[in-house]
Coordinates of N, CA, C and O in Angstrom, one line a residue:
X9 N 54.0 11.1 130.6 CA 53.1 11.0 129.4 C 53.2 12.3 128.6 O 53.4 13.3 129.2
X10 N 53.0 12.3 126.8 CA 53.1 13.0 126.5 C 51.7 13.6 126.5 O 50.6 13.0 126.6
X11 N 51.9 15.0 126.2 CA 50.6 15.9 126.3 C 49.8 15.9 124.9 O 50.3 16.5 124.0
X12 N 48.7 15.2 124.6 CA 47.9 15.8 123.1 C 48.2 17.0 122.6 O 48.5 18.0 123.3
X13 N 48.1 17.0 121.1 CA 48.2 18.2 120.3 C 47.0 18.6 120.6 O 46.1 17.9 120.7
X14 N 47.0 20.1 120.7 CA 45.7 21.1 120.9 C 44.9 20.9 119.7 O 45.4 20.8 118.6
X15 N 43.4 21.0 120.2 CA 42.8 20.5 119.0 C 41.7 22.2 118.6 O 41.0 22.3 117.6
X16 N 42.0 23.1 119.4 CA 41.8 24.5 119.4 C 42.2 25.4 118.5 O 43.4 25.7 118.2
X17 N 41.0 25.7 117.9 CA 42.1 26.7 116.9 C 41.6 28.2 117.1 O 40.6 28.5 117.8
X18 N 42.5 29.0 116.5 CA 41.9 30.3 117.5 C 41.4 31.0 116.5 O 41.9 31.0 115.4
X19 N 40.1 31.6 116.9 CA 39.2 32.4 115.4 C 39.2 33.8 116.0 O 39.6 34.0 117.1
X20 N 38.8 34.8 115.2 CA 38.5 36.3 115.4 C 37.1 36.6 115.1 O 36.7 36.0 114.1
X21 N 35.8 37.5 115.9 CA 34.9 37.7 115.8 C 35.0 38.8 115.7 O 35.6 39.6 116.4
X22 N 34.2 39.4 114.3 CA 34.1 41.1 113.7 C 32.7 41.5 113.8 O 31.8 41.0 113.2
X23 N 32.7 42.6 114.4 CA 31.1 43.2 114.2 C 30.5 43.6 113.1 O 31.0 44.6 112.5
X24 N 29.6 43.2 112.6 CA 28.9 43.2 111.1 C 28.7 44.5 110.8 O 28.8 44.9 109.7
X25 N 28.4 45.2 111.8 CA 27.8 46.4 111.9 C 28.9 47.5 111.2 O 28.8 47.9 110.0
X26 N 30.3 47.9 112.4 CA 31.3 48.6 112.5 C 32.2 48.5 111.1 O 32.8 49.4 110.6
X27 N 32.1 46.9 110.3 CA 33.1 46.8 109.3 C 32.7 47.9 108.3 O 33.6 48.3 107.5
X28 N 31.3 48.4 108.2 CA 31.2 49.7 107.0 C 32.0 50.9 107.4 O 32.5 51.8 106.7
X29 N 31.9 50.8 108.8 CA 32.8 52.2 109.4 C 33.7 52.2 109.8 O 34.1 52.8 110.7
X30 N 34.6 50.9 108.5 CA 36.4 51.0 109.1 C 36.6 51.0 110.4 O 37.7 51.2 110.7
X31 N 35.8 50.8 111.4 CA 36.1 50.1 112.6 C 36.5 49.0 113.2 O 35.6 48.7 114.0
X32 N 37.6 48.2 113.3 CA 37.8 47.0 113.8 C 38.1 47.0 115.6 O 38.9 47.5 116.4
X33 N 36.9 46.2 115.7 CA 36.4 45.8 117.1 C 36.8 43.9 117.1 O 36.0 43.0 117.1
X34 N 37.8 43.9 117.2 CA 38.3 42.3 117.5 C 38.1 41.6 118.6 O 38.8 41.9 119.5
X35 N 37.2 40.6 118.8 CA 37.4 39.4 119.9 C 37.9 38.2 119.7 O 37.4 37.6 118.7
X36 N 38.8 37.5 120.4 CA 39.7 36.9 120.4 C 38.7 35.4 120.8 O 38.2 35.6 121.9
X37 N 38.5 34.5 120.5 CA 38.1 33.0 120.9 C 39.0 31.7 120.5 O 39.9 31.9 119.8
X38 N 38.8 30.3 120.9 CA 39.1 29.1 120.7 C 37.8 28.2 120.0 O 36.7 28.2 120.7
X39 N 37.8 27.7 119.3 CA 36.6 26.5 119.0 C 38.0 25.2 118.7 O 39.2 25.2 118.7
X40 N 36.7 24.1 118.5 CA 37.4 23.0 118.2 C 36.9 23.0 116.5 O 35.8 23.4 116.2
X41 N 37.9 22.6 115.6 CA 37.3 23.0 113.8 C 36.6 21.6 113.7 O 35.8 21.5 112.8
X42 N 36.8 20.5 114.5 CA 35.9 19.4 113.9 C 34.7 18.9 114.3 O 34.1 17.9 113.8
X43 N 34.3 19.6 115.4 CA 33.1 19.8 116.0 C 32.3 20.9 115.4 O 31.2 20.5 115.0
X44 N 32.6 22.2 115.2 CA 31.8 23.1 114.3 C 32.6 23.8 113.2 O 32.9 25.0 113.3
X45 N 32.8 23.1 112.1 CA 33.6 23.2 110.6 C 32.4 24.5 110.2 O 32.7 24.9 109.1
X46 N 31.7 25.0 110.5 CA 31.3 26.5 109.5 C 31.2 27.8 110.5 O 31.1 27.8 111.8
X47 N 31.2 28.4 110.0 CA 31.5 29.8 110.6 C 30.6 30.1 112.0 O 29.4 29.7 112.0
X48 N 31.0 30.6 112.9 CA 30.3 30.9 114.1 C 29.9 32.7 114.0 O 30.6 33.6 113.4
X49 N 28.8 32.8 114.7 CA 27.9 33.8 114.7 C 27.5 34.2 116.1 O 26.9 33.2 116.7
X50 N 27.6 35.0 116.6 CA 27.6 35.1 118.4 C 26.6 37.2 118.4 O 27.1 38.2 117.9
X51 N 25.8 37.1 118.8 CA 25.4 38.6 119.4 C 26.0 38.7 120.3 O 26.0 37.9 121.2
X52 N 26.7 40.0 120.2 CA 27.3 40.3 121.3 C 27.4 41.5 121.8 O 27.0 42.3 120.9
X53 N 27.7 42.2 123.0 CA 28.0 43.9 123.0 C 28.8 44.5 122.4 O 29.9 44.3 122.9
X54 N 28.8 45.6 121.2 CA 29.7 46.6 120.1 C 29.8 47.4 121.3 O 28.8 47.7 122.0
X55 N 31.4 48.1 121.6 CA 31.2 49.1 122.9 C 31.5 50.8 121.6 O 31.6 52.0 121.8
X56 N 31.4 50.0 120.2 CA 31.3 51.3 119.2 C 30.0 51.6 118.6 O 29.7 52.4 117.8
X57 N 29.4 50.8 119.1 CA 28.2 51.1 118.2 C 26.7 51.5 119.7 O 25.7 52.2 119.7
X58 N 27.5 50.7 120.8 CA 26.8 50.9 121.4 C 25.2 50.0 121.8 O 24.3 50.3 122.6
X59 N 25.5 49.2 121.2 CA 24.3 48.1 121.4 C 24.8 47.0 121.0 O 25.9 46.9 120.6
X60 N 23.9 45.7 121.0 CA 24.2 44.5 120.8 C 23.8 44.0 119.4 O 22.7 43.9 118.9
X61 N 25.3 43.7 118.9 CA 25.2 43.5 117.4 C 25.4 41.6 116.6 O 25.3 40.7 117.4
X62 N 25.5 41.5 115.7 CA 26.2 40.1 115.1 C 27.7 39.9 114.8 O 28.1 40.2 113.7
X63 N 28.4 39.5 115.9 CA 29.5 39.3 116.0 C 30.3 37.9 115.0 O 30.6 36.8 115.5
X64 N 30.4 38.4 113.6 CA 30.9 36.8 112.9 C 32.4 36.4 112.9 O 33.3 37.2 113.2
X65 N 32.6 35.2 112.6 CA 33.8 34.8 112.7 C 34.7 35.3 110.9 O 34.3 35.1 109.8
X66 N 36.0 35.7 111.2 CA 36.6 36.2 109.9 C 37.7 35.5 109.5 O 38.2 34.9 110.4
X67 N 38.3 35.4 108.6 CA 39.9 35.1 108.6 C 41.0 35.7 108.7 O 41.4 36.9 108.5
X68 N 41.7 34.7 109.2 CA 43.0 35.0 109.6 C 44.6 36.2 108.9 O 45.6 36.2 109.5

């Protein structure tokens, strides 16, 4: 049988915080785009800033 096309697309999560300080702190994820079509938003741990920040999704 053949295998389905992946329905995964891969996004980048940037810390809101770090982007004023030319810092790029990249995390790497998968979503499905037709299950959640707007932008994802995740708090997460900045290991630059040192606390837990709003991690948004950017383009490619």
């Amino acid at each position: 049988m053949a295998k389905a096309k992946d329905v995964r697309v891969k996004i980048i999560l940037e810390c809101n915080s770090c982007v004023r300080k030319s810092v790029k702190k990249n995390i790497l994820l998968k979503k499905i785009d037709t299950n959640t079509p707007h932008r994802l938003e995740f708090r997460k741990f900045c290991p630059y800033c040192y606390k837990h920040t709003i991690h948004g999704e950017i383009k490619k």
